[in-house]
Structure formats: C-alpha cells, structure tokens
Amino acid sequence: MSDKPLLKIEHLKKYYEVPGKGELHAVDDISFEIMPYETLGLVGESGCGKSTVGNVLTRLQNATAGHAYFDGEDIVSANGTRLKEIRKKMQMVFQDPYSSLNPKKTVRSILEAPLRIHKLVGKDQMDKRVEELAEMVGLEKYVLDKFPHELDGGKRQMVGIARALSLNPKFIVCDEPVSALDVSVQATIINLLMDMQKKMGLTYLFVSHDLSVVRHISTRIAVMYLGQIVEMAPTDMIFENTMHPYTIALLSAVPKIEFANKVDRIVLKGDVPSPMNPKPGCRFAPRCWMACDKCKTITPELREVEEGHFVACPYWEEAQKKARERL
Ligand code: ADP
Ligand code: MG
C-alpha cells in the first residue's frame, strides 16, 4: 500500500458573495489528506459545509482559495483536458438518485452516457459493458429497460453507483448516499459500496449527517462545524476518546455508542447558525455547553493531540471530564 495520500487538501476555502448581506463562508480553510483505499467520513449537522467540500473536490464548484491535490495534480486550478482527465477518475454518488438521474432516459441509456461521452467503449461493446456494470452492482438485466421512476429508492441508488463506477474511477464522493432510503435498504447500499471499494481499489469521501452510518463505513472521520474541521481521527479513536465538545454532543445523542453511555445527553440548542461574515473566536462557542470568555475571542487551531487525532479546542480535556461528570 502506498503511503502517499491520494488527496491532499490544503487551506481550501469556498465563500459565496450574498448580495446585500456579505460573505458566506461555506468552507473556511480546511486541510486534510485521504490515503488510497481509505474511506474518510465527513460528518456534521446540515448546513455545515459537507456537500460544498465534495462539490469543490469534484469540481462541480470552483474553490475560492486553497489547493486540493489529486495524485499530485491540483484540482482547484486544473482546466481543459487536464480537468477532463481528473474528472474521469473522480465520481460522485448523490443523496437523491431520482433528481440526479435523467427521468426521460432508461437505465441503459443512463449507464451508456458516460461511456459514450468519454469514448471508452465502442458501439459493438456497449451492451456488454452496460450489462456488466448492472451485474456488478446487483441489478437484474430487466432493470436496464426501466425508467428511474419505475424503480424503488434502493435500485435507483444502485443505478447511481453503477453510473459512478462506469469510468473506472479511483475516488468517489458519496454525498449522503443512503439518507433518503429506508433503513432496511441502507445496509444493502452501504455493503455494496464497501464491496465495490474492495473489488475496484476505490477511495471514498463519505459525507453524512448520520454518525452510525459513517461509523460503519469509515476508516477515519472528520467532524465539521460551520465550514471548519473541529475533530479528525481514526474511527475507533473518535468514538472511544471523543474530544471536541461538538463531537461529544453529537455522540451523546446516538444511543448504542460507548461514549453516549458514559455521558448524559447533551442537547445542542438551535440549528447551526449561518456562516455569514463569521466573527473571530471559536465558531461553536455560541452553542457550546462549556464555552468560556476566551472562546469568543481566540480562534482555536486544529492540533494533533495524540497520533492521528486532531482537535480544534484547547479545552478538550476539561470537556471530557465535564461530560463524564454529567452522568
Ligand atoms: P451541508 O452539506 O453540510 O448540509 P452545504 O455544503 O450544503 O452544507 O452548505 C454549507 C453552507 O453554504 C450553508 O450555509 C448553505 O446555505 C451555503 N450554500 C450552499 N450553496 C450555496 C450557494 N450556491 N449560494 C450561497 N450559499 C450556499
Ligand atoms: Mg449536504
């Protein structure tokens, strides 16, 4: 296994100008790496910037600043044929395959499109390749002649996955791929993604607001809050030695998690505020259950406090102690 990261993200920013209001900091200076064959889970409440990270990495959107190297090449500044080449190697699986699949096209023609556009398969080989793709993800042959609306959510997502796999990518951003599915189907899709990862040597960025889903599939987890990463660690570490007050609060709300059993449920008040014109200080401070005056002025840095475990709160030890005392 290579010890070089497949993706190296450096000080990545995505700001939106909102007329009359100011600058919305959707992604605000994040840096991390993704190693080949790993799954990095990206979690956080709705609106904290997870999808924007995925969109910028796959160049559905342009970054405002920073770099994102894929196999050594900067995705942020690539264009023309180089961008086209990179794009082939990076695909996306969306939350709602219904809105991302053309409703007027059959599954067969949906799966043919990328192969045709990139001229990967000749006309005579097309049927064979499309049937291969369908079989790979566990879709029966008859599904190829159906339209997306004729399929249930699980099958539609299988089509979404088959389409993402059609160009033999190296890296896939899965953006809430099971959030719209029944719980009974979620496991099927997660297992399919894990199976494909093994068979095709894929690397995933797995975006979800659901910690138990992320836990199941991820090798490492990054927790986002208002455009920034507040904690990042290998999966076991983040669940066993939870450090950031935000992560502690998120985990305390999930039953069947060790840490949740050791602490009282911490209820976060209100929704994630808007990341418009952010003030200095810790972004989580206004909702933090243990913020002090300093938190409102000093911006915490993401620091490595044990091997591979990063946290952006200087008071994490106190947070752990307090959380345990609350039981
Ligand atoms: P998440 O995926 O974590 O729910 P998003 O990445 O979708 O979060 O959004 C992050 C922030 O960026 C939110 O405050 C959202 O309202 C804002 N945002 C997303 N897209 C746009 C846009 N095109 N214009 C302005 N603001 C946007
Ligand atoms: Mg999202």
Coordinates of C-alpha atoms and ligand atoms in Angstrom, one line a residue:
M1 CA 0.0 0.0 0.0
S2 CA 1.2 3.4 -0.9
D3 CA 2.0 5.8 1.9
K4 CA 1.4 8.8 -0.3
P5 CA -2.1 10.4 0.1
L6 CA -4.4 10.2 -2.9
L7 CA -5.8 13.6 -2.0
K8 CA -4.1 16.4 -0.2
I9 CA -6.3 19.3 0.6
E10 CA -4.6 22.5 1.7
H11 CA -6.3 25.6 3.2
L12 CA -9.4 25.0 1.0
K13 CA -12.0 27.8 1.0
K14 CA -15.3 28.3 -0.6
Y15 CA -17.0 31.6 0.0
Y16 CA -20.3 32.9 -1.5
E17 CA -21.0 36.5 -2.0
V18 CA -24.5 37.1 -0.9
P19 CA -25.8 40.5 -2.3
G20 CA -26.6 42.9 0.4
K21 CA -25.5 40.6 3.2
G22 CA -21.9 39.8 2.8
E23 CA -19.7 36.8 2.5
L24 CA -20.9 33.3 3.4
H25 CA -18.0 31.1 4.5
A26 CA -19.3 27.7 3.5
V27 CA -15.9 26.1 3.7
D28 CA -13.4 28.0 5.6
D29 CA -9.7 26.9 5.5
I30 CA -9.7 23.2 5.8
S31 CA -6.8 20.9 5.3
F32 CA -6.7 17.1 5.4
E33 CA -5.5 14.1 3.5
I34 CA -7.1 11.0 2.1
M35 CA -5.0 7.9 1.8
P36 CA -5.5 5.4 -1.1
Y37 CA -8.2 2.8 -0.4
E38 CA -9.5 4.5 2.7
T39 CA -12.9 6.0 3.5
L40 CA -12.9 9.3 5.2
G41 CA -16.3 10.0 6.8
L42 CA -17.3 13.7 6.9
V43 CA -20.0 14.4 9.5
G44 CA -21.8 17.4 10.9
E45 CA -25.2 18.9 11.1
S46 CA -27.0 20.1 8.0
G47 CA -25.5 23.4 6.6
C48 CA -22.0 22.9 8.0
G49 CA -20.4 22.7 4.5
K50 CA -20.0 18.9 3.9
S51 CA -21.6 18.9 0.4
T52 CA -19.6 22.0 -0.6
V53 CA -16.4 20.2 0.2
G54 CA -17.5 17.3 -2.0
N55 CA -18.6 19.6 -4.8
V56 CA -15.3 21.6 -4.7
L57 CA -13.2 18.4 -4.7
T58 CA -15.1 17.0 -7.8
R59 CA -15.0 20.5 -9.4
L60 CA -18.8 20.8 -9.6
Q61 CA -17.9 24.1 -8.0
N62 CA -14.8 26.2 -8.1
A63 CA -12.9 26.9 -4.8
T64 CA -12.3 30.4 -3.6
A65 CA -8.8 29.7 -2.4
G66 CA -6.5 26.8 -1.4
H67 CA -5.4 23.6 -3.1
A68 CA -6.6 20.1 -3.5
Y69 CA -4.1 17.8 -5.0
F70 CA -5.3 14.6 -6.5
D71 CA -2.5 12.2 -7.3
G72 CA -0.2 15.2 -7.2
E73 CA -2.3 17.4 -9.5
D74 CA -4.2 20.5 -8.3
I75 CA -7.9 20.0 -8.8
V76 CA -8.6 23.7 -7.9
S77 CA -6.6 25.1 -10.8
A78 CA -6.9 22.4 -13.4
N79 CA -8.7 23.1 -16.6
G80 CA -9.2 22.0 -20.2
T81 CA -8.1 18.4 -21.0
R82 CA -6.3 18.0 -17.6
L83 CA -9.5 18.8 -15.8
K84 CA -11.4 16.3 -18.0
E85 CA -8.8 13.6 -17.2
I86 CA -9.0 14.2 -13.5
R87 CA -12.8 14.3 -13.6
K88 CA -12.9 10.8 -15.1
K89 CA -11.1 9.5 -12.1
M90 CA -13.4 11.2 -9.6
Q91 CA -17.1 10.5 -9.4
M92 CA -20.0 11.3 -7.2
V93 CA -22.9 9.4 -5.7
F94 CA -25.7 11.7 -4.6
Q95 CA -28.3 11.5 -1.9
D96 CA -31.2 11.5 -4.2
P97 CA -30.6 9.5 -7.3
Y98 CA -34.0 10.4 -8.5
S99 CA -33.0 14.0 -9.1
S100 CA -29.6 13.1 -10.4
L101 CA -30.8 10.6 -12.9
N102 CA -32.4 11.8 -16.1
P103 CA -36.1 10.8 -15.8
K104 CA -36.6 10.6 -19.5
K105 CA -33.9 8.1 -20.1
T106 CA -33.9 4.4 -19.5
V107 CA -31.3 2.9 -17.1
R108 CA -29.5 1.5 -20.1
S109 CA -29.1 4.9 -21.7
I110 CA -28.2 6.5 -18.4
L111 CA -25.3 4.0 -18.0
E112 CA -24.2 4.4 -21.6
A113 CA -23.9 8.1 -21.5
P114 CA -20.6 8.5 -19.6
L115 CA -19.1 5.6 -21.7
R116 CA -20.1 7.4 -24.9
I117 CA -19.0 10.8 -23.8
H118 CA -15.6 9.6 -22.8
K119 CA -15.4 7.3 -25.8
L120 CA -14.4 4.4 -23.6
V121 CA -16.5 1.7 -25.3
G122 CA -17.2 1.1 -29.0
K123 CA -20.8 0.6 -30.2
D124 CA -20.4 -3.1 -30.5
Q125 CA -19.2 -3.5 -26.9
M126 CA -21.7 -1.1 -25.3
D127 CA -24.4 -3.7 -24.4
K128 CA -21.9 -6.0 -22.9
R129 CA -20.3 -3.3 -20.8
V130 CA -23.6 -1.9 -19.6
E131 CA -24.8 -5.4 -18.6
E132 CA -21.5 -6.0 -16.8
L133 CA -22.0 -2.8 -14.8
A134 CA -25.5 -3.7 -13.9
E135 CA -24.5 -7.2 -12.8
M136 CA -21.6 -5.7 -10.8
V137 CA -23.9 -3.7 -8.5
G138 CA -26.5 -6.5 -8.4
L139 CA -29.2 -5.1 -10.8
E140 CA -31.2 -7.6 -12.8
K141 CA -31.0 -7.3 -16.5
Y142 CA -34.6 -6.3 -16.9
V143 CA -33.9 -3.1 -14.9
L144 CA -31.9 -1.8 -17.8
D145 CA -35.0 -1.1 -19.8
K146 CA -36.8 0.7 -17.0
F147 CA -37.1 4.4 -16.3
P148 CA -35.8 5.8 -12.9
H149 CA -39.4 6.4 -11.6
E150 CA -40.2 2.8 -12.1
L151 CA -37.6 1.7 -9.6
D152 CA -37.6 1.8 -5.8
G153 CA -35.1 4.0 -4.0
G154 CA -32.6 1.2 -3.4
K155 CA -32.5 0.2 -7.0
R156 CA -32.2 3.8 -8.1
Q157 CA -29.2 4.2 -5.9
M158 CA -27.7 1.1 -7.4
V159 CA -28.0 2.7 -10.8
G160 CA -26.4 5.9 -9.4
I161 CA -23.5 3.7 -8.1
A162 CA -23.2 1.8 -11.4
R163 CA -23.0 5.1 -13.3
A164 CA -20.3 6.4 -10.9
L165 CA -18.3 3.2 -11.5
S166 CA -18.6 3.1 -15.2
L167 CA -15.5 5.1 -15.9
N168 CA -13.3 3.1 -13.5
P169 CA -12.7 5.9 -11.1
K170 CA -10.2 6.0 -8.3
F171 CA -12.1 8.3 -6.0
I172 CA -15.8 8.7 -5.2
V173 CA -17.5 11.3 -3.2
C174 CA -20.6 9.7 -1.7
D175 CA -22.9 12.6 -0.5
E176 CA -25.5 11.3 1.9
P177 CA -26.0 8.2 -0.4
V178 CA -28.4 6.4 2.0
S179 CA -30.0 9.4 3.8
A180 CA -33.1 9.2 1.6
L181 CA -33.5 5.4 1.8
D182 CA -35.5 3.2 4.2
V183 CA -33.3 1.8 7.0
S184 CA -33.7 -1.7 5.6
V185 CA -32.2 -0.7 2.3
Q186 CA -29.4 1.5 3.8
A187 CA -27.4 -1.6 4.8
T188 CA -27.6 -3.1 1.3
I189 CA -26.3 0.1 -0.3
I190 CA -23.5 0.6 2.3
N191 CA -22.4 -3.1 1.8
L192 CA -22.5 -2.6 -1.9
L193 CA -20.2 0.5 -1.6
M194 CA -17.8 -1.4 0.7
D195 CA -17.8 -4.4 -1.7
M196 CA -17.0 -2.2 -4.7
Q197 CA -14.3 -0.4 -2.8
K198 CA -12.5 -3.7 -2.2
K199 CA -13.0 -5.1 -5.7
M200 CA -12.0 -1.9 -7.5
G201 CA -9.5 -0.4 -5.1
L202 CA -11.6 2.7 -4.5
T203 CA -11.0 5.6 -2.2
Y204 CA -14.1 7.3 -0.7
L205 CA -15.1 10.6 0.9
F206 CA -18.3 9.6 2.6
V207 CA -20.5 12.6 3.6
S208 CA -23.3 12.1 6.1
H209 CA -25.1 13.7 9.0
D210 CA -25.7 10.2 10.4
L211 CA -22.9 9.1 12.8
S212 CA -23.9 5.4 12.9
V213 CA -23.8 5.1 9.1
V214 CA -20.4 6.9 8.9
R215 CA -19.0 4.8 11.7
H216 CA -19.8 1.6 9.8
I217 CA -18.1 2.5 6.6
S218 CA -15.3 4.9 7.5
T219 CA -11.7 4.3 8.4
R220 CA -11.3 7.8 9.6
I221 CA -13.8 10.5 10.5
A222 CA -13.7 14.3 10.2
V223 CA -16.3 16.3 12.1
M224 CA -17.3 19.6 10.5
Y225 CA -18.8 22.7 12.1
L226 CA -19.6 25.9 10.2
G227 CA -17.1 25.4 7.4
Q228 CA -14.3 24.0 9.5
I229 CA -13.0 20.7 10.7
V230 CA -13.2 20.6 14.5
E231 CA -12.1 17.0 15.1
M232 CA -10.5 14.3 13.0
A233 CA -9.3 10.8 13.9
P234 CA -9.4 7.1 13.0
T235 CA -12.9 5.9 13.5
D236 CA -12.4 3.9 16.7
M237 CA -10.4 6.7 18.3
I238 CA -13.1 9.3 17.7
F239 CA -15.8 7.1 19.3
E240 CA -13.6 5.9 22.3
N241 CA -11.7 9.1 23.0
T242 CA -14.1 11.8 21.9
M243 CA -12.5 15.2 22.5
H244 CA -14.3 18.2 20.9
P245 CA -17.4 19.5 22.8
Y246 CA -19.3 19.5 19.5
T247 CA -18.4 15.8 18.8
I248 CA -19.2 14.9 22.4
A249 CA -22.7 16.5 22.0
L250 CA -23.3 14.7 18.6
L251 CA -22.3 11.3 20.0
S252 CA -24.2 11.8 23.3
A253 CA -27.3 11.8 21.2
V254 CA -26.7 8.5 19.5
P255 CA -27.8 5.5 21.5
K256 CA -25.6 2.4 21.4
I257 CA -22.4 4.3 21.3
E258 CA -20.0 3.6 24.1
F259 CA -19.3 7.3 24.8
A260 CA -23.0 8.1 24.8
N261 CA -23.5 5.6 27.6
K262 CA -20.8 7.3 29.6
V263 CA -22.3 10.8 29.3
D264 CA -25.6 12.4 29.8
R265 CA -27.3 13.5 26.6
I266 CA -26.1 17.0 25.7
V267 CA -28.7 18.8 23.7
L268 CA -27.4 21.5 21.4
K269 CA -29.7 24.5 21.3
G270 CA -31.0 25.7 18.0
D271 CA -29.7 25.0 14.5
V272 CA -26.3 25.6 13.0
P273 CA -26.2 29.4 12.6
S274 CA -25.4 30.9 9.2
P275 CA -21.7 31.1 8.3
M276 CA -22.2 34.7 7.1
N277 CA -19.4 37.1 7.9
P278 CA -18.1 34.9 10.7
K279 CA -16.6 36.7 13.8
P280 CA -13.2 35.8 15.4
G281 CA -13.2 33.2 18.1
C282 CA -14.5 29.6 18.1
R283 CA -17.4 29.2 15.7
F284 CA -19.0 26.7 18.0
A285 CA -18.8 28.9 21.1
P286 CA -22.3 30.3 20.9
R287 CA -23.8 26.8 21.1
C288 CA -21.1 25.2 23.2
W289 CA -22.1 23.7 26.5
M290 CA -18.8 24.7 28.1
A291 CA -17.6 27.8 26.3
C292 CA -15.7 30.4 28.4
D293 CA -15.0 34.1 27.6
K294 CA -11.7 33.2 25.8
C295 CA -13.6 31.0 23.3
K296 CA -15.3 34.1 22.0
T297 CA -12.1 35.8 21.0
I298 CA -9.4 33.2 20.4
T299 CA -9.8 31.1 17.2
P300 CA -8.8 27.5 18.1
E301 CA -6.4 25.7 15.8
L302 CA -6.8 22.1 14.7
R303 CA -4.0 20.4 16.6
E304 CA -2.7 16.8 16.8
V305 CA -3.0 15.8 20.4
E306 CA -2.5 12.0 20.0
E307 CA -1.2 10.2 17.0
G308 CA -3.6 10.8 14.1
H309 CA -6.1 12.5 16.4
F310 CA -6.7 16.2 15.7
V311 CA -8.9 18.6 17.7
A312 CA -9.7 22.3 17.5
C313 CA -10.4 23.0 21.1
P314 CA -7.8 23.8 23.7
Y315 CA -10.2 22.7 26.5
W316 CA -10.9 19.2 25.2
E317 CA -9.6 17.6 28.4
E318 CA -11.9 19.6 30.5
A319 CA -14.7 18.8 28.1
Q320 CA -14.2 15.1 28.5
K321 CA -14.1 15.4 32.3
K322 CA -17.2 17.6 32.4
A323 CA -19.1 15.3 30.1
R324 CA -18.3 12.3 32.3
E325 CA -19.4 14.2 35.4
R326 CA -22.7 14.9 33.9
L327 CA -23.8 11.3 34.1
Ligands
ADP1 P1 -24.2 20.5 4.3 O1 -23.9 19.6 3.1 O2 -23.3 20.2 5.4 O3 -25.6 20.5 4.7 P2 -23.7 22.7 2.4 O4 -22.3 22.5 1.9 O5 -24.8 22.3 1.5 O6 -23.9 22.0 3.9 O7 -23.9 24.3 2.7 C1 -23.0 25.0 3.5 C2 -23.4 26.4 3.6 O8 -23.3 27.0 2.4 C3 -24.8 26.6 4.0 O9 -24.9 27.7 4.9 C4 -25.6 26.9 2.7 O10 -26.7 27.6 2.9 C5 -24.5 27.6 2.0 N1 -24.6 27.5 0.5 C6 -24.5 26.3 -0.2 N2 -24.6 26.6 -1.5 C7 -24.8 27.9 -1.7 C8 -24.9 28.8 -2.8 N3 -24.9 28.3 -4.0 N4 -25.0 30.1 -2.5 C9 -25.0 30.6 -1.3 N5 -24.9 29.8 -0.2 C10 -24.7 28.5 -0.4
MG2 MG -25.2 18.3 2.1

